[in-house]
Tab-separated table of C-alpha atoms in Angstrom:
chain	number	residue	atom	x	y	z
A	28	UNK	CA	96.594	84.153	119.621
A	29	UNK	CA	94.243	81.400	118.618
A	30	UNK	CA	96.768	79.994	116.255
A	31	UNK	CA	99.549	77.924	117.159
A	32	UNK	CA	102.689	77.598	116.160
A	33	UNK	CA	102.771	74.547	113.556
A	34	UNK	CA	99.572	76.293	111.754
A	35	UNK	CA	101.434	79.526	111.585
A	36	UNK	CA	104.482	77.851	110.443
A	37	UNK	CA	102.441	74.901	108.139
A	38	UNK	CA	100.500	78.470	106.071
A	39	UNK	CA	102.930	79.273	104.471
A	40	UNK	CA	103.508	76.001	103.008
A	41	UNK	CA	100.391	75.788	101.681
A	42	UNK	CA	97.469	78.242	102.291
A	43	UNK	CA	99.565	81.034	101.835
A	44	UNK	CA	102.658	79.744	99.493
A	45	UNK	CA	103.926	82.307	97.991
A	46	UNK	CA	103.914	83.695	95.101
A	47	UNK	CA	100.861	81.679	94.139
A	48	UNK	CA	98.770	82.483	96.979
A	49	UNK	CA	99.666	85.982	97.850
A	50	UNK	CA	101.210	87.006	94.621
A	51	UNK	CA	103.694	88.714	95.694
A	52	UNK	CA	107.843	88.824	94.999
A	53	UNK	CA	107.589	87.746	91.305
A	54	UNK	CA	110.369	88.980	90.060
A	55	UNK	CA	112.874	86.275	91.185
A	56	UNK	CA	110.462	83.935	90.725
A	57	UNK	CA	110.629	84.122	87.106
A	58	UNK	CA	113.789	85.301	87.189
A	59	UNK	CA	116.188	83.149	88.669
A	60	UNK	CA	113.767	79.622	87.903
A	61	UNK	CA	115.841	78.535	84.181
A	62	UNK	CA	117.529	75.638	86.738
A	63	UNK	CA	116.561	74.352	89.872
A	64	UNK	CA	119.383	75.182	91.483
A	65	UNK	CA	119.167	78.289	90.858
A	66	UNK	CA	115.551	78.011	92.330
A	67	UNK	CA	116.518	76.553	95.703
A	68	UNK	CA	119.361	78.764	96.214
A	69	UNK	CA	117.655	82.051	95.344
A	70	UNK	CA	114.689	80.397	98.007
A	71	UNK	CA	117.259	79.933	100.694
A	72	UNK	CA	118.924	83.576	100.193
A	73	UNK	CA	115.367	84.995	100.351
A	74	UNK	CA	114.105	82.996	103.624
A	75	UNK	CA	117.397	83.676	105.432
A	76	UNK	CA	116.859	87.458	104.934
A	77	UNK	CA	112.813	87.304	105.637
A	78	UNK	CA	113.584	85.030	109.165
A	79	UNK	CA	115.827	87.553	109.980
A	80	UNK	CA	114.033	90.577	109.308
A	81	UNK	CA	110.688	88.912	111.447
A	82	UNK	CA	112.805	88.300	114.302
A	83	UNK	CA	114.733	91.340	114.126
A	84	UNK	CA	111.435	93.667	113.543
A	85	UNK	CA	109.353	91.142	116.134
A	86	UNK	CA	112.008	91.932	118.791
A	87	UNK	CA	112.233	95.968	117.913
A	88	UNK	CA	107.847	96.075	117.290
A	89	UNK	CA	107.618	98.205	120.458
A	90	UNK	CA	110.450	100.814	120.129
A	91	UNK	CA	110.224	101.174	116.266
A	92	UNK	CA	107.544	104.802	115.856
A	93	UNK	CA	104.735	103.933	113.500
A	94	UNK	CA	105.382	106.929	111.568
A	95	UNK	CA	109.202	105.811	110.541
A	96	UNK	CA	107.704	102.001	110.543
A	97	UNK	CA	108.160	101.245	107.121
A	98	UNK	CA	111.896	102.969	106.863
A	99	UNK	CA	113.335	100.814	109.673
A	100	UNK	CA	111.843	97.574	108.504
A	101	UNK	CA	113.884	98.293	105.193
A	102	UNK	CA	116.704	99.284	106.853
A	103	UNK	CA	116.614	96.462	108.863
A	104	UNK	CA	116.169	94.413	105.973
A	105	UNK	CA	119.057	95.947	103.826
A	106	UNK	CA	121.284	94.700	106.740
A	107	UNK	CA	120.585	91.091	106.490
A	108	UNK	CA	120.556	91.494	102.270
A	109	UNK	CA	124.218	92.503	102.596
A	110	UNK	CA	124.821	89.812	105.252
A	111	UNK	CA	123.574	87.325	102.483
A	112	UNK	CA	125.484	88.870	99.450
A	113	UNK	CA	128.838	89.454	101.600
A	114	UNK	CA	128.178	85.530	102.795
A	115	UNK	CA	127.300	84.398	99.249
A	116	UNK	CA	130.309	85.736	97.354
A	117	UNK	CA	132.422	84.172	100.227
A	118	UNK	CA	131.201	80.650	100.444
A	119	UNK	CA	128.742	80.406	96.840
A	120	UNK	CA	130.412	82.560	94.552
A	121	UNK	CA	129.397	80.028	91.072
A	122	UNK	CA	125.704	80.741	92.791
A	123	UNK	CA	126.257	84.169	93.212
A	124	UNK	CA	127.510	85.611	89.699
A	125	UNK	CA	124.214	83.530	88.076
A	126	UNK	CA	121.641	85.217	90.281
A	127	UNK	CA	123.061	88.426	89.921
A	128	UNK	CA	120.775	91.531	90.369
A	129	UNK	CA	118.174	89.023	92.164
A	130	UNK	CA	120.131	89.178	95.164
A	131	UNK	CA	120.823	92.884	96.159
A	132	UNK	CA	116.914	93.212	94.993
A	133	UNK	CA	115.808	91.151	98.164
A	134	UNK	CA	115.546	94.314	99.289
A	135	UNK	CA	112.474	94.974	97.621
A	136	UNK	CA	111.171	91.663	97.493
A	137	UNK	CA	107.310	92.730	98.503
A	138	UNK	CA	107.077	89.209	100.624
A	139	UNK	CA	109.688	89.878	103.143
A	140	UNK	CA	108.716	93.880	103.424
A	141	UNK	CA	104.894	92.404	103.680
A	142	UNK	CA	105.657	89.769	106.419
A	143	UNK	CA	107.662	92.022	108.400
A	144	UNK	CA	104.479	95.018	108.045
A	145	UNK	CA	101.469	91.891	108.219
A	146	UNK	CA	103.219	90.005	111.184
A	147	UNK	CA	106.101	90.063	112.533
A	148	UNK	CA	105.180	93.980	113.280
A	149	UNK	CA	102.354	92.480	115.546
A	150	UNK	CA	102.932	88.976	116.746
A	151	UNK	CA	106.209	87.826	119.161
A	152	UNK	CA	108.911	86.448	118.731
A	153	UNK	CA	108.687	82.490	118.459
A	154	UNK	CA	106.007	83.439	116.153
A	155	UNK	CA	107.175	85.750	114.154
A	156	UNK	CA	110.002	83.054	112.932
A	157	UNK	CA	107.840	80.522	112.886
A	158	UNK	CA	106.211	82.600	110.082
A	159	UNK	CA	109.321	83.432	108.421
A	160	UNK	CA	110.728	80.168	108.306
A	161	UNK	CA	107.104	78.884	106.700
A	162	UNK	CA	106.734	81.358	104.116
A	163	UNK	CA	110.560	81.157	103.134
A	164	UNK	CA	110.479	77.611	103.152
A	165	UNK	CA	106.990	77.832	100.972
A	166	UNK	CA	108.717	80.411	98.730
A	167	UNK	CA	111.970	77.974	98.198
A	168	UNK	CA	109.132	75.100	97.432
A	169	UNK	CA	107.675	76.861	94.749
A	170	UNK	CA	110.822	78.905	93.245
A	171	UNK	CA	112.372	74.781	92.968
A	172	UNK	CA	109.336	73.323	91.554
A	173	UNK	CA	109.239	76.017	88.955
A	174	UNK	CA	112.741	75.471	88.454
A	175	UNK	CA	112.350	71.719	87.982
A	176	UNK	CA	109.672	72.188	85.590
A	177	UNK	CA	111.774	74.589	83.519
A	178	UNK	CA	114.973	72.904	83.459
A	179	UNK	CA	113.557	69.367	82.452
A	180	UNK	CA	111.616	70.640	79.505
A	181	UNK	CA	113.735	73.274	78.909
A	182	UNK	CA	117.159	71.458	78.922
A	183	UNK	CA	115.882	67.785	79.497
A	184	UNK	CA	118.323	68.105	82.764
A	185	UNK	CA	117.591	67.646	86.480
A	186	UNK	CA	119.799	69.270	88.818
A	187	UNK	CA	122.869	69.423	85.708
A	188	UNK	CA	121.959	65.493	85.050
A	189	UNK	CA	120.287	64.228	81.515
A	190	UNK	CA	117.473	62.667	81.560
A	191	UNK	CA	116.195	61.549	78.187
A	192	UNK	CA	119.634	61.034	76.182
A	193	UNK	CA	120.890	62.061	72.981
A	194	UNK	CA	117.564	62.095	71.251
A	195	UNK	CA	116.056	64.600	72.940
A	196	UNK	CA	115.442	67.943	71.342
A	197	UNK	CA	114.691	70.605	74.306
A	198	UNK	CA	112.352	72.679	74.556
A	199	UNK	CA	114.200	75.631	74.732
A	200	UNK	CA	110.875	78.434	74.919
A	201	UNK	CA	111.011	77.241	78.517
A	202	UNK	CA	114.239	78.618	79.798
A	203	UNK	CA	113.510	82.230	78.128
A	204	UNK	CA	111.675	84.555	78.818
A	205	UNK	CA	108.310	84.247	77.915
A	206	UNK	CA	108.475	80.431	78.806
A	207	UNK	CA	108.693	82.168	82.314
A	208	UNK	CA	105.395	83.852	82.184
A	209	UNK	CA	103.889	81.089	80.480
A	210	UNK	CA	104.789	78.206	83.153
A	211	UNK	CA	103.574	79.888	86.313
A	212	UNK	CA	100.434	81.017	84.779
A	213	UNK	CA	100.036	77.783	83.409
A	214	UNK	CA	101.163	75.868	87.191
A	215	UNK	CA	98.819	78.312	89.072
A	216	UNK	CA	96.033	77.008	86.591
A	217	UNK	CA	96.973	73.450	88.237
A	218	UNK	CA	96.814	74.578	91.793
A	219	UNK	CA	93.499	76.294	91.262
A	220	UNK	CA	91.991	73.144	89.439
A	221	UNK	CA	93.451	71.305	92.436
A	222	UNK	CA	92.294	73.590	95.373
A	223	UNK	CA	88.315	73.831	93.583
A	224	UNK	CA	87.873	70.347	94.440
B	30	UNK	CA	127.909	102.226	72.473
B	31	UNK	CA	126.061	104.997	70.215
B	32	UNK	CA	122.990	106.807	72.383
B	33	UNK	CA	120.100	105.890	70.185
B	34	UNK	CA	121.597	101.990	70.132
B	35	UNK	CA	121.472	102.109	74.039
B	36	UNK	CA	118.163	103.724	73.803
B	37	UNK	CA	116.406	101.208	72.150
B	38	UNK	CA	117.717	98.732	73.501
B	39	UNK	CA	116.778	99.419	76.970
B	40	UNK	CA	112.806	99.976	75.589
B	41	UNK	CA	112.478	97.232	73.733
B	42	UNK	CA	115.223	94.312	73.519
B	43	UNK	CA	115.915	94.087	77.145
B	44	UNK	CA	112.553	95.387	78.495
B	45	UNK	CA	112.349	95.831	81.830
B	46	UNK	CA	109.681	94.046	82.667
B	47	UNK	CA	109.256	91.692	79.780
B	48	UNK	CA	112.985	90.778	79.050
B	49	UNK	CA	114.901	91.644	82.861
B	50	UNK	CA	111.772	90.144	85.247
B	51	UNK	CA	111.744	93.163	87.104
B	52	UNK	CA	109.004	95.201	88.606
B	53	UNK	CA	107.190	92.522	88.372
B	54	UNK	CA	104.672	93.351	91.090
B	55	UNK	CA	103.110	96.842	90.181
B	56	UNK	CA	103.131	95.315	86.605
B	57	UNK	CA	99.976	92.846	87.828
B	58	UNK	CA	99.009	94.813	90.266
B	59	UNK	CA	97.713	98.121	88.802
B	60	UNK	CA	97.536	96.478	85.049
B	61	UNK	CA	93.915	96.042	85.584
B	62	UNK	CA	92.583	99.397	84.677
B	63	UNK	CA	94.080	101.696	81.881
B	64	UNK	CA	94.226	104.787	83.804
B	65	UNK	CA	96.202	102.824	86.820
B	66	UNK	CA	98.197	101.892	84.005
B	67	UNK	CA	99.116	105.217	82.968
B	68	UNK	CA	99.232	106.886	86.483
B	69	UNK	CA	102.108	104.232	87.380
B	70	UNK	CA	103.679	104.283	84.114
B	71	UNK	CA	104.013	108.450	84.267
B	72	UNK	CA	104.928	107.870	88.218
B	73	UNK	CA	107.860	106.066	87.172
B	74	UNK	CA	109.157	107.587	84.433
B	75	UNK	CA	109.374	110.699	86.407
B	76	UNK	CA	111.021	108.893	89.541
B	77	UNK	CA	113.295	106.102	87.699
B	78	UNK	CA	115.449	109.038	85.639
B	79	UNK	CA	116.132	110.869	88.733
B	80	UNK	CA	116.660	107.694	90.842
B	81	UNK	CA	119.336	106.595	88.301
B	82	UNK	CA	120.896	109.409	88.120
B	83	UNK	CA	121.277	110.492	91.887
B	84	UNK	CA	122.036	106.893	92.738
B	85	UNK	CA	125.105	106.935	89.762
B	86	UNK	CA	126.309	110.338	91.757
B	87	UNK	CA	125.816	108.987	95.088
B	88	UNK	CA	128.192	105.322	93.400
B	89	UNK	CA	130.816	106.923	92.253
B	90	UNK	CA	131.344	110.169	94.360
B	91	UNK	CA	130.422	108.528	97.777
B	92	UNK	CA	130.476	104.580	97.923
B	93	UNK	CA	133.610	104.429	95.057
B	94	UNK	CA	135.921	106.959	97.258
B	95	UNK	CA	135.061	106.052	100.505
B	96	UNK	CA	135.386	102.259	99.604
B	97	UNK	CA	132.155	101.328	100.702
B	98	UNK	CA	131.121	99.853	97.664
B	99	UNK	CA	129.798	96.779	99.962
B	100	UNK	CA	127.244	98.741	101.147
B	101	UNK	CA	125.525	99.408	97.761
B	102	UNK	CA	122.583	97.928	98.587
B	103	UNK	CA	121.286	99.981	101.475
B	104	UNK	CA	122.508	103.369	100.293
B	105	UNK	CA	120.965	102.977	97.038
B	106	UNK	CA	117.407	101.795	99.083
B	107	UNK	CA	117.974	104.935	101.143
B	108	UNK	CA	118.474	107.325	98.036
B	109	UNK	CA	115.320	105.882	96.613
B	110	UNK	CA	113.130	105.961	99.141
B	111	UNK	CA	114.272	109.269	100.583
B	112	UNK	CA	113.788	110.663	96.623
B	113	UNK	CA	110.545	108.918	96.593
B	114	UNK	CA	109.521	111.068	99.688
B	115	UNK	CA	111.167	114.225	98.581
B	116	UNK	CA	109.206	113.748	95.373
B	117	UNK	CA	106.134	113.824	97.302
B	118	UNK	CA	106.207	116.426	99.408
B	119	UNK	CA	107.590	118.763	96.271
B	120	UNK	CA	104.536	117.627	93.990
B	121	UNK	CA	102.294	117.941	96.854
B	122	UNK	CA	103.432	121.323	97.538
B	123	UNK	CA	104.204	123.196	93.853
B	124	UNK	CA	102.106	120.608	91.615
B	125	UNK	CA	99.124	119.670	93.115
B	126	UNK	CA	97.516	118.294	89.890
B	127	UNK	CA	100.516	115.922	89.063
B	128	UNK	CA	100.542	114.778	92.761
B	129	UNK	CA	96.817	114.216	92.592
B	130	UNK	CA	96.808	112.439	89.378
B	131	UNK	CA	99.725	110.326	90.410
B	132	UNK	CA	97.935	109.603	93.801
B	133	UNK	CA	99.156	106.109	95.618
B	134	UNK	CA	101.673	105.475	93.416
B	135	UNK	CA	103.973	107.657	94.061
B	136	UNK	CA	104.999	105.828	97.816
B	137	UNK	CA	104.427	102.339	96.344
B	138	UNK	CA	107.333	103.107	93.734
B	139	UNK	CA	110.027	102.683	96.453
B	140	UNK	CA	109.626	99.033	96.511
B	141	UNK	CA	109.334	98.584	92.761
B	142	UNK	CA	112.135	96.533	91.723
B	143	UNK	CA	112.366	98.045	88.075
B	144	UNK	CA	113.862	101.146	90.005
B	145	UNK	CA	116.758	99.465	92.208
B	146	UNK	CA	117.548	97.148	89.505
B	147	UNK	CA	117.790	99.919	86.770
B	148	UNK	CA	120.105	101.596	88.828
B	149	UNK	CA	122.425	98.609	89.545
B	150	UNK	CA	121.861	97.621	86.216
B	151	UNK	CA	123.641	101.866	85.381
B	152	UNK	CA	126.351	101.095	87.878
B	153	UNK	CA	127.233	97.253	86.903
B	154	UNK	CA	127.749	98.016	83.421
B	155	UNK	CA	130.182	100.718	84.295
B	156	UNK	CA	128.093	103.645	81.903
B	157	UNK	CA	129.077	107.075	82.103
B	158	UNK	CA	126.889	109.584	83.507
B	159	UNK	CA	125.383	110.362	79.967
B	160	UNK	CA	124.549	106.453	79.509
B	161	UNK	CA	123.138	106.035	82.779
B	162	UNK	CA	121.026	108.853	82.039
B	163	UNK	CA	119.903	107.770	78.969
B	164	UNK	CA	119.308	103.825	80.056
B	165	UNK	CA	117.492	105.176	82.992
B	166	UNK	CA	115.151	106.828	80.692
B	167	UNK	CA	115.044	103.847	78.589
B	168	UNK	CA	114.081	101.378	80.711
B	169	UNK	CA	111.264	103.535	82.758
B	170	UNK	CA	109.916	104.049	79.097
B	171	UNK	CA	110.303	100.430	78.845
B	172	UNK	CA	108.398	100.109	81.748
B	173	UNK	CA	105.717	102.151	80.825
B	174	UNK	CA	105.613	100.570	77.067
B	175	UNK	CA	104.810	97.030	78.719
B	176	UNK	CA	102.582	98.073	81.293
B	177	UNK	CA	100.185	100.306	78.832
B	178	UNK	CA	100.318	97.575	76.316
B	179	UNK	CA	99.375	95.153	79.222
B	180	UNK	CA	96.478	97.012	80.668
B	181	UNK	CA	94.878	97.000	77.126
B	182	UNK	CA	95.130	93.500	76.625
B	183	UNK	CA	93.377	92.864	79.932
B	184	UNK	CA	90.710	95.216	79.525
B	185	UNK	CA	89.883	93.144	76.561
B	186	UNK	CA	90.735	89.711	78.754
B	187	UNK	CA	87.675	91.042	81.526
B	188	UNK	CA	84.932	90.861	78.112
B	189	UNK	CA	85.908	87.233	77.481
B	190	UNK	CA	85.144	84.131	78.556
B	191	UNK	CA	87.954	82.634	80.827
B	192	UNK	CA	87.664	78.857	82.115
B	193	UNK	CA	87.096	79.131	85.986
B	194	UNK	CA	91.132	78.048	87.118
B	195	UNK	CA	92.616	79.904	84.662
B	196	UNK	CA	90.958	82.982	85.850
B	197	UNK	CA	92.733	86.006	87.302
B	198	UNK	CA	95.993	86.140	87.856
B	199	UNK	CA	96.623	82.856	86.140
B	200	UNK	CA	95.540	83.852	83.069
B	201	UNK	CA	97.594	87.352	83.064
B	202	UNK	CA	100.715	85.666	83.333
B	203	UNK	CA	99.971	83.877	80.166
B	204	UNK	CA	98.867	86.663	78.473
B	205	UNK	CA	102.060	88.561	79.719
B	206	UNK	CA	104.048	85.332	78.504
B	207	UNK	CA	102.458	86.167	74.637
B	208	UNK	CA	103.352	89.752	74.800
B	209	UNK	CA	106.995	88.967	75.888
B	210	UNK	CA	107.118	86.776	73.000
B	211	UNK	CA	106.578	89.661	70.984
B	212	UNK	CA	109.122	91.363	72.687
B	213	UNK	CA	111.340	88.423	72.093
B	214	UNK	CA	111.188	89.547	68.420
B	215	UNK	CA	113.336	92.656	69.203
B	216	UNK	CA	116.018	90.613	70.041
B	217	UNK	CA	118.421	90.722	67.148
B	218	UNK	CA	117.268	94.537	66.576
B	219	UNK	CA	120.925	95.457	68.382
């Protein structure tokens, strides 16, 4: 492994942030993004699930057949899906009832199925989290800054605080749907312009 | 709830893709050519009426009795992606041409979120097996609605002249941002 462990971990943050790098997983992106709460904890759900899955499928690489590969992995990542919904009703329930169908739909959340089938399939351990924790950490990044930008123009709040007073008339497109669409294309323009240079 | 009420409003006020955020992924990924388009849209129809249904059965005669209801999420993965195989090996055996013309999409369907999420969607609003049929029908037409429209708008997109970041995927999302605008329109249809 030429790489080590703080470039496979510092990737996904970056070079490989998902979902404007690989664009994968962008259903909860636009989903679950009106707030920035709602960003952050949808982010943490998903990289608790996708660390677990790499470590589990990294431990179980050499026993799991290649035929059945892609069976276990989601079987293995169903498991720690209902480990996060069972946890989330117990200890986030607010959090829970507003992402709704975005959590059970982990699941199918391309990222976590691709990491485990990309990487964690064929690297160790330590490296496989390392991984997990960088692109789920990456992922959290950009579901939050998606939510920030939403919810300020949107509802001219920041994490449930106003910002501009009475005055302000929001910009309500932003916290529907096609506001959605419109704001990632629009951010991924930004990250391109910035990347060119 | 009349039928045709639920109908429509599965296609077209909360659209799938365009209204619910789901399914997100094939939607850009095989938009890019019409006949992709059209291969994924008939590839779910076909799989997202039988998914809702057997997953409805498998709710409420299995998971509902048994009180396992906490293990929703993996049984329903299971029924999909043991229907998605099932599928294939029947097409493959009795229907060559459908299986042929339906090619790579058929596997790539189990992780397409528009399927699980239909079929939580059929159990979450508590419908009867007649509604979940007929939502599950809905929304894969949905589905396929939004995806054919999409394809067509970026066939057009490739003949003109995009500024260099917006290229790509960046510019599809706005373009699906206009067309769920129009979608948006539906809204007070029901």
């Amino acid at each position: 492994m030429a790489k080590s462990l703080t470039q496979e971990f510092t990737k996904g943050l970056w070079a490989e942030i998902p979902p404007f790098r690989l664009v994968l997983g962008l259903c909860p992106v636009l989903g679950v993004t009106t707030t920035m709460e709602n960003g952050i904890g949808m982010g943490l759900a998903t990289t608790f699930v996708l660390l677990g899955s790499n470590l589990i499928v990294s431990l179980l690489r050499k026993v799991i057949p290649a035929k059945v590969r892609i069976a276990c992995f989601i079987i293995i990542i169903a498991t720690f899906v209902i480990a996060v919904e069972l946890l989330m009703q117990a200890f986030a329930y607010v959090l829970f009832l507003k992402l709704g169908v975005f959590i059970p739909l982990i699941v199918v959340n391309c990222i976590v199925l691709g990491r485990a089938e990309a990487f964690a399939s064929k690297n160790g351990v330590v490296a496989s989290i390392a991984d997990g924790l960088g692109i789920g950490l990456g992922f959290t990044l950009s579901l939050s800054a998606l939510g920030a930008v939403r919810e300020i123009l949107g509802t001219g709040t920041f994490f449930g605080i106003e910002l501009f007073g009475a005055s302000f008339q929001p910009f309500t497109f932003m916290v529907q749907a096609p506001g959605a669409f419109m704001a990632l294309g629009l951010m991924l323009c930004g990250m391109n312009l910035v990347g060119s240079k | 709830m009349g039928y045709i009420e639920l109908i429509i409003g599965c296609i077209f006020v909360n659209n799938i893709v365009l209204a619910q955020f789901l399914g997100q992924c094939p939607f850009m990924g095989t938009s890019k050519k019409m006949e992709t388009a059209v291969g994924m849209s008939m590839a779910v129809i076909f799989v997202l009426v039988m998914a809702g249904v057997i997953t409805w059965l498998t709710y409420h005669f299995v998971l509902v009795p048994f009180s396992l209801v906490y293990l929703r999420t993996i049984a329903f993965i299971l029924v999909i992606a043991s229907l998605v195989q099932f599928v294939e090996m029947f097409l493959k055996k009795s229907i060559p041409g459908l299986y042929a013309g339906l090619g790579i999409f058929l596997p790539l369907i189990t992780t397409n979120c528009a399927v699980m999420g239909a079929c939580i969607f059929n159990v979450d609003k508590e419908y009867n097996f007649l509604q979940a049929l007929v939502s599950s029908f809905g929304y894969a037409v949905g589905f396929g609605l939004a995806l054919i429209l999409f394809a067509g708008v970026r066939e057009r997109i490739l003949l003109a002249r995009v500024p260099k970041p917006l290229q790509d995927t960046s510019i599809a999302l706005v373009t699906a941002g206009v067309l769920s605008l129009t979608f948006f329109a539906f809204r007070g249809m029901v």
